[in-house]
PDB file of C-alpha atoms in Angstrom:
ATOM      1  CA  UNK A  16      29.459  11.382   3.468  1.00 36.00           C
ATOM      2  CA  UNK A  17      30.546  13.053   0.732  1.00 32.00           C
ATOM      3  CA  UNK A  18      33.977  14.319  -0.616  1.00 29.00           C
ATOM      4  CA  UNK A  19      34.458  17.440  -2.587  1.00 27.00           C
ATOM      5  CA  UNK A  20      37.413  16.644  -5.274  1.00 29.00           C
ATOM      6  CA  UNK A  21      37.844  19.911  -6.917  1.00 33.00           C
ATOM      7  CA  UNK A  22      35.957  23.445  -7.203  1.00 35.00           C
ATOM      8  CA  UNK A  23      33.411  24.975  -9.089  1.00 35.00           C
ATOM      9  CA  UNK A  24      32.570  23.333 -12.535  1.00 30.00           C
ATOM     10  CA  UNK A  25      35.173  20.392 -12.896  1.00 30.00           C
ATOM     11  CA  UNK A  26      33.606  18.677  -9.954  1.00 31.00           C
ATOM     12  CA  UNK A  27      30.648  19.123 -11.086  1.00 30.00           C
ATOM     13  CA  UNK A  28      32.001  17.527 -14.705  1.00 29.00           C
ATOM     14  CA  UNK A  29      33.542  15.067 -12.504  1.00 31.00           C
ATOM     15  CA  UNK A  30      30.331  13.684 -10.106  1.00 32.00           C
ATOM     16  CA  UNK A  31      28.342  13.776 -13.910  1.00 34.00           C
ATOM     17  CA  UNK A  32      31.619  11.622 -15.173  1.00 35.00           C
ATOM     18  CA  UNK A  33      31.412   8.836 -12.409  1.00 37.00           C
ATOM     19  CA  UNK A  34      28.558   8.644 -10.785  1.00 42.00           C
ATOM     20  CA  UNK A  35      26.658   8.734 -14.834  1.00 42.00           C
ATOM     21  CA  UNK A  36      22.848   9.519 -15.556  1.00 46.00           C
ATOM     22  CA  UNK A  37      20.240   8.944 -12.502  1.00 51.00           C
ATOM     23  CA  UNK A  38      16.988   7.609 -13.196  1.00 64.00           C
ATOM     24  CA  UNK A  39      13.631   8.308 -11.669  1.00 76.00           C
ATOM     25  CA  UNK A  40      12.330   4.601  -9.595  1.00 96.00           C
ATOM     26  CA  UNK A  41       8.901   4.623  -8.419  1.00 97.00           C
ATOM     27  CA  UNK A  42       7.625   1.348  -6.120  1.00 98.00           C
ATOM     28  CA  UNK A  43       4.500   0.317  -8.287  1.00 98.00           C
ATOM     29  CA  UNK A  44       1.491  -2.177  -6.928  1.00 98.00           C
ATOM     30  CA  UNK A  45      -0.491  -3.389  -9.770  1.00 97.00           C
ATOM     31  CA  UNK A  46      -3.531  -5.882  -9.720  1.00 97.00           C
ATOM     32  CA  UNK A  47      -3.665  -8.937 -11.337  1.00 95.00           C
ATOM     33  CA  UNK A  48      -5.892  -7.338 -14.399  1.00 96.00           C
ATOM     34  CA  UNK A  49      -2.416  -5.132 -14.568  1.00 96.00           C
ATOM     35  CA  UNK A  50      -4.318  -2.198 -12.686  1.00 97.00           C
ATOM     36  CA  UNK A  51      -2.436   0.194 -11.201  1.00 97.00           C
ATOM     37  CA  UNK A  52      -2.968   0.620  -7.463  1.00 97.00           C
ATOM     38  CA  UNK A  53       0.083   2.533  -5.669  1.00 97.00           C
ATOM     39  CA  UNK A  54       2.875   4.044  -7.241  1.00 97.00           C
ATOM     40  CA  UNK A  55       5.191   5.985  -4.570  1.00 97.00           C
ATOM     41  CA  UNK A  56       8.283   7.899  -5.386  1.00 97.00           C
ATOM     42  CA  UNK A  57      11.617   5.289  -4.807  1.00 97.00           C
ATOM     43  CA  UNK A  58      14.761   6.899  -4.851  1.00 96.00           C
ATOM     44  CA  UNK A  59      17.677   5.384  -4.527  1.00 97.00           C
ATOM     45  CA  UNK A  60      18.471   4.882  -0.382  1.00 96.00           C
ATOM     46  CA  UNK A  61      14.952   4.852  -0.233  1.00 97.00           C
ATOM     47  CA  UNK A  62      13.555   2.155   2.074  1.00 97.00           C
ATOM     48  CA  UNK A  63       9.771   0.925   2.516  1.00 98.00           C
ATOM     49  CA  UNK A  64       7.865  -1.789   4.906  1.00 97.00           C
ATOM     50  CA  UNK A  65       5.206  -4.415   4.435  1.00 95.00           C
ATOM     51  CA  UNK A  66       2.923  -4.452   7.006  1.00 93.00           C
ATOM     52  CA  UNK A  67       0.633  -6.991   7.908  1.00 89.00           C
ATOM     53  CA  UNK A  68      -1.015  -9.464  11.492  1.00 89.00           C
ATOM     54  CA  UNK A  69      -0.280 -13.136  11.274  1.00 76.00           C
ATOM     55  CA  UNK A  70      -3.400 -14.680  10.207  1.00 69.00           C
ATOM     56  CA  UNK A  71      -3.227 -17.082  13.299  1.00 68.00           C
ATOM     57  CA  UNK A  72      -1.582 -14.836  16.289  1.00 66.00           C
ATOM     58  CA  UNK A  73      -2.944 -11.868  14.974  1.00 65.00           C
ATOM     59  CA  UNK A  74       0.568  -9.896  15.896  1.00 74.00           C
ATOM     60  CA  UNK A  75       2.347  -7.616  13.524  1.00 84.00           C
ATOM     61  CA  UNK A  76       4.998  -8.359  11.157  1.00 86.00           C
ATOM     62  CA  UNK A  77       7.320  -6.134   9.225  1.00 90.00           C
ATOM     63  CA  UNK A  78       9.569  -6.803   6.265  1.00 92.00           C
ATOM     64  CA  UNK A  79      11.711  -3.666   5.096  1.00 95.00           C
ATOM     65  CA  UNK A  80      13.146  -3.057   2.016  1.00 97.00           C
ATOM     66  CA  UNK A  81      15.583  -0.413   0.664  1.00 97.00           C
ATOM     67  CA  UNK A  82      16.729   0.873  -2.911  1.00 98.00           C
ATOM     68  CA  UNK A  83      20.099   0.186  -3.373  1.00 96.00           C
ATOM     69  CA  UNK A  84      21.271   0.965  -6.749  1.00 96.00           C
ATOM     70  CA  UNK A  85      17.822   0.479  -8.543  1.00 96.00           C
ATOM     71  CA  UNK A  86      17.560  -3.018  -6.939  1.00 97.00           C
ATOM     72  CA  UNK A  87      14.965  -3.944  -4.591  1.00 97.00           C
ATOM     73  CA  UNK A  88      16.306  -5.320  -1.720  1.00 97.00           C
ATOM     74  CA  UNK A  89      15.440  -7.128   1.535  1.00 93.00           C
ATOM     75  CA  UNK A  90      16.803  -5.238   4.664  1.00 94.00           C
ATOM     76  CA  UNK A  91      15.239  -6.802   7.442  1.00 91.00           C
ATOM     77  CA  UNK A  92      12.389  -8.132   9.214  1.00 88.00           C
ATOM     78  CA  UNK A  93      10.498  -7.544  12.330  1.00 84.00           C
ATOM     79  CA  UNK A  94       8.323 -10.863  13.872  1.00 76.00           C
ATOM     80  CA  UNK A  95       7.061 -10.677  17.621  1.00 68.00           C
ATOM     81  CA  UNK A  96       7.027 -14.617  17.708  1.00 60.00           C
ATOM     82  CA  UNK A  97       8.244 -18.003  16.092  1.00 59.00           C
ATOM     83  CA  UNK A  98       4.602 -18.417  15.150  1.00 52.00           C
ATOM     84  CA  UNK A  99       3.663 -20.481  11.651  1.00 48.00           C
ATOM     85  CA  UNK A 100       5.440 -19.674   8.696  1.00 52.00           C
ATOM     86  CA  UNK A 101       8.078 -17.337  10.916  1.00 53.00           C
ATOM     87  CA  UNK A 102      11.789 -17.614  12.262  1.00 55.00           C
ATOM     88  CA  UNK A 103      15.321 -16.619  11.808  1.00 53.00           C
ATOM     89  CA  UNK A 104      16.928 -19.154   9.036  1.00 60.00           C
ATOM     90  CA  UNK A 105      20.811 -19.147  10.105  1.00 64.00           C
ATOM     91  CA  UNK A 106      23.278 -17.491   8.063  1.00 69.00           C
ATOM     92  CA  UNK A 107      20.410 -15.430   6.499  1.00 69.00           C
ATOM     93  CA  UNK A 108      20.570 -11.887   8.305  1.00 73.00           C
ATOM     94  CA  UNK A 109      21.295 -11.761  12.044  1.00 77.00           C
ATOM     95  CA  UNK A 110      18.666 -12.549  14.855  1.00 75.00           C
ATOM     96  CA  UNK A 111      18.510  -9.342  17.263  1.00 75.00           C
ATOM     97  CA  UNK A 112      15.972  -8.723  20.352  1.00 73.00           C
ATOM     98  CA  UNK A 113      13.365  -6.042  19.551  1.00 77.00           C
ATOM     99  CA  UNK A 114      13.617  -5.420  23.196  1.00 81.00           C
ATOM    100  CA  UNK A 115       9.564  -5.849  23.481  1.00 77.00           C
ATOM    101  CA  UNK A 116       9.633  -9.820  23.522  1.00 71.00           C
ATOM    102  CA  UNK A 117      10.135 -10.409  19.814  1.00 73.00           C
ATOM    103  CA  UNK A 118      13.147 -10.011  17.575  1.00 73.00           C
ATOM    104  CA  UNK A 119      14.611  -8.311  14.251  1.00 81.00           C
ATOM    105  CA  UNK A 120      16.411 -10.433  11.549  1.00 81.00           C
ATOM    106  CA  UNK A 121      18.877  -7.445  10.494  1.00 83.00           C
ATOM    107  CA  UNK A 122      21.495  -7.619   7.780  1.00 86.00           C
ATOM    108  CA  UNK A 123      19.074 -10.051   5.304  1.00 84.00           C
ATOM    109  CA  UNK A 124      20.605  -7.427   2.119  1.00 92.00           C
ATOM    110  CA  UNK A 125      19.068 -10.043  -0.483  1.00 90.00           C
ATOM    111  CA  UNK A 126      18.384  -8.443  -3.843  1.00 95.00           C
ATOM    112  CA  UNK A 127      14.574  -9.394  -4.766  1.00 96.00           C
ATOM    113  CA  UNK A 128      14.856 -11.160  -7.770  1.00 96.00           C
ATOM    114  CA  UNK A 129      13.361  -9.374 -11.109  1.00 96.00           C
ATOM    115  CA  UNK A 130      13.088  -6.555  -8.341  1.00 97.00           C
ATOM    116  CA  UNK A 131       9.277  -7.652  -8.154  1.00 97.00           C
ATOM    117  CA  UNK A 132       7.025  -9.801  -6.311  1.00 95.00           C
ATOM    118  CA  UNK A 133       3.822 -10.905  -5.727  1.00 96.00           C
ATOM    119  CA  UNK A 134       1.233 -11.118  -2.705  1.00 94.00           C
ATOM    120  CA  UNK A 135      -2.598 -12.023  -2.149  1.00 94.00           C
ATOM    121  CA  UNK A 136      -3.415  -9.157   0.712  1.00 95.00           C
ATOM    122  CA  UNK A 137      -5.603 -10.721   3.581  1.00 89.00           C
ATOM    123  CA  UNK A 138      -8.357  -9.035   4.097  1.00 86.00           C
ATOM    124  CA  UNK A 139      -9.792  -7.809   7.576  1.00 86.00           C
ATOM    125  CA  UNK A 140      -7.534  -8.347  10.315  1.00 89.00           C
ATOM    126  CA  UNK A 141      -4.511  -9.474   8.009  1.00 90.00           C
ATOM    127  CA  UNK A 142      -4.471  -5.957   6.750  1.00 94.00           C
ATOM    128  CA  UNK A 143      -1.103  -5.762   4.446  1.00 94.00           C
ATOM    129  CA  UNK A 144       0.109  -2.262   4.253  1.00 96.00           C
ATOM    130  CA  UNK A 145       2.856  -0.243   2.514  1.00 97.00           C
ATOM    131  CA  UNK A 146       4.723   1.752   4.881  1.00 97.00           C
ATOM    132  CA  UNK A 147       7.140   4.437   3.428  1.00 97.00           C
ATOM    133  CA  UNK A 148       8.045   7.270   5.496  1.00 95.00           C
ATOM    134  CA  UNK A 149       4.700   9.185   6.725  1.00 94.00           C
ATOM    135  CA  UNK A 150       2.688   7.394   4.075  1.00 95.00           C
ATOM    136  CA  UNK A 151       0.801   3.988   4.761  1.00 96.00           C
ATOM    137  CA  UNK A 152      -1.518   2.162   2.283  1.00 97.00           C
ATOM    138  CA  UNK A 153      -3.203  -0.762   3.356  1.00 96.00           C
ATOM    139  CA  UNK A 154      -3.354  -2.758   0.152  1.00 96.00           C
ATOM    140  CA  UNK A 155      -5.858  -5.212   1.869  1.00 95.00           C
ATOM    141  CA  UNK A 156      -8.042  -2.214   1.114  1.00 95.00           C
ATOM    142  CA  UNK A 157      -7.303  -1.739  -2.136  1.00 95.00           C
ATOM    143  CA  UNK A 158      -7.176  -5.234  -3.871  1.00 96.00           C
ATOM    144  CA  UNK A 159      -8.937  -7.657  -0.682  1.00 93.00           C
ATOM    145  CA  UNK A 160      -7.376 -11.351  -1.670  1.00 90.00           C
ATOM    146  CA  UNK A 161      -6.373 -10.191  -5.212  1.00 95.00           C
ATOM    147  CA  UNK A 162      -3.223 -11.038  -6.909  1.00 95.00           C
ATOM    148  CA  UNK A 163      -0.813  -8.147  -6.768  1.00 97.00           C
ATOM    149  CA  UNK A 164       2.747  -7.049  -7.840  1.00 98.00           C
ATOM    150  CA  UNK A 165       4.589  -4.631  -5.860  1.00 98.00           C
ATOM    151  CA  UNK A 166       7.912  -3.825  -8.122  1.00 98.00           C
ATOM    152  CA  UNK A 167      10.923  -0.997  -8.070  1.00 98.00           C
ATOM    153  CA  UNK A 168      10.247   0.542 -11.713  1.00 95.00           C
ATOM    154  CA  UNK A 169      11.585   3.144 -13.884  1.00 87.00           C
ATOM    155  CA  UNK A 170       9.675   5.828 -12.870  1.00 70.00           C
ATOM    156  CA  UNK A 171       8.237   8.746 -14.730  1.00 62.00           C
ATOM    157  CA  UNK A 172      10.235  11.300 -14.696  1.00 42.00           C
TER     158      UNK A 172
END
């Protein structure tokens, strides 16, 4: 919610004064040859989700992240099971029923480090996506087992 101080051009001068210049992010997926695969407007308060089905149980998994003040940060994360390489790790987030048989992890707020990391996309079934509103890439599709690095950047403005 916002608060108006003052009228006409002096809050105006003010919101310029504190809240100082804003820069363009974009969330950028390059391939390990430094291609450039997926670049998607990231504003700040902007969140996105990884998509992808557990190579063994073949369910789907979802980790959301947000812009928060031109960091990259983890949000949450949806997992239908405690299959391999899954679960709740107390006192990181808080454990929450999805209500369909699995559960959320909510609260994680942990600021990616270098606001970048890297993933090998499964191909076929695994099928890792970027979700981000209406839009979703499957980056399986785009670089199948290939080193990639999905970062918040300066964007271009």
């Amino acid at each position: 919610m916002s608060r108006r101080i003052g009228g006409g051009l002096s809050a105006l001068l003010l919101t310029a004064l504190v809240s100082g210049p804003t820069l363009a992010q974009d969330l950028v997926v390059t391939r390990s040859d430094g291609a450039e695969i997926l670049r998607l407007p990231a504003p700040d308060g902007v969140g996105w989700c990884i998509l992808w089905n557990h190579s063994v149980q073949g369910f789907p998994v979802t980790d959301c992240y947000e812009n928060r003040s031109g960091r990259m940060v983890l949000v949450r994360s949806r997992q239908p099971d405690f299959a391999a390489g899954l679960g709740h790790i107390p006192g990181r987030g808080r454990q929450v029923s999805d209500g369909e048989g699995g559960y959320w992890i909510l609260d994680i707020d942990e600021a990616v480090p270098g606001d970048a990391y890297v993933l090998r996309p499964g191909a076929g079934a695994v099928d890792h996506r970027i979700e981000m509103g209406d839009t979703i890439v499957s980056l399986s599709a785009l670089a199948p087992r290939d080193r990639v690095r999905i970062a918040l950047t300066e964007g271009n403005e």
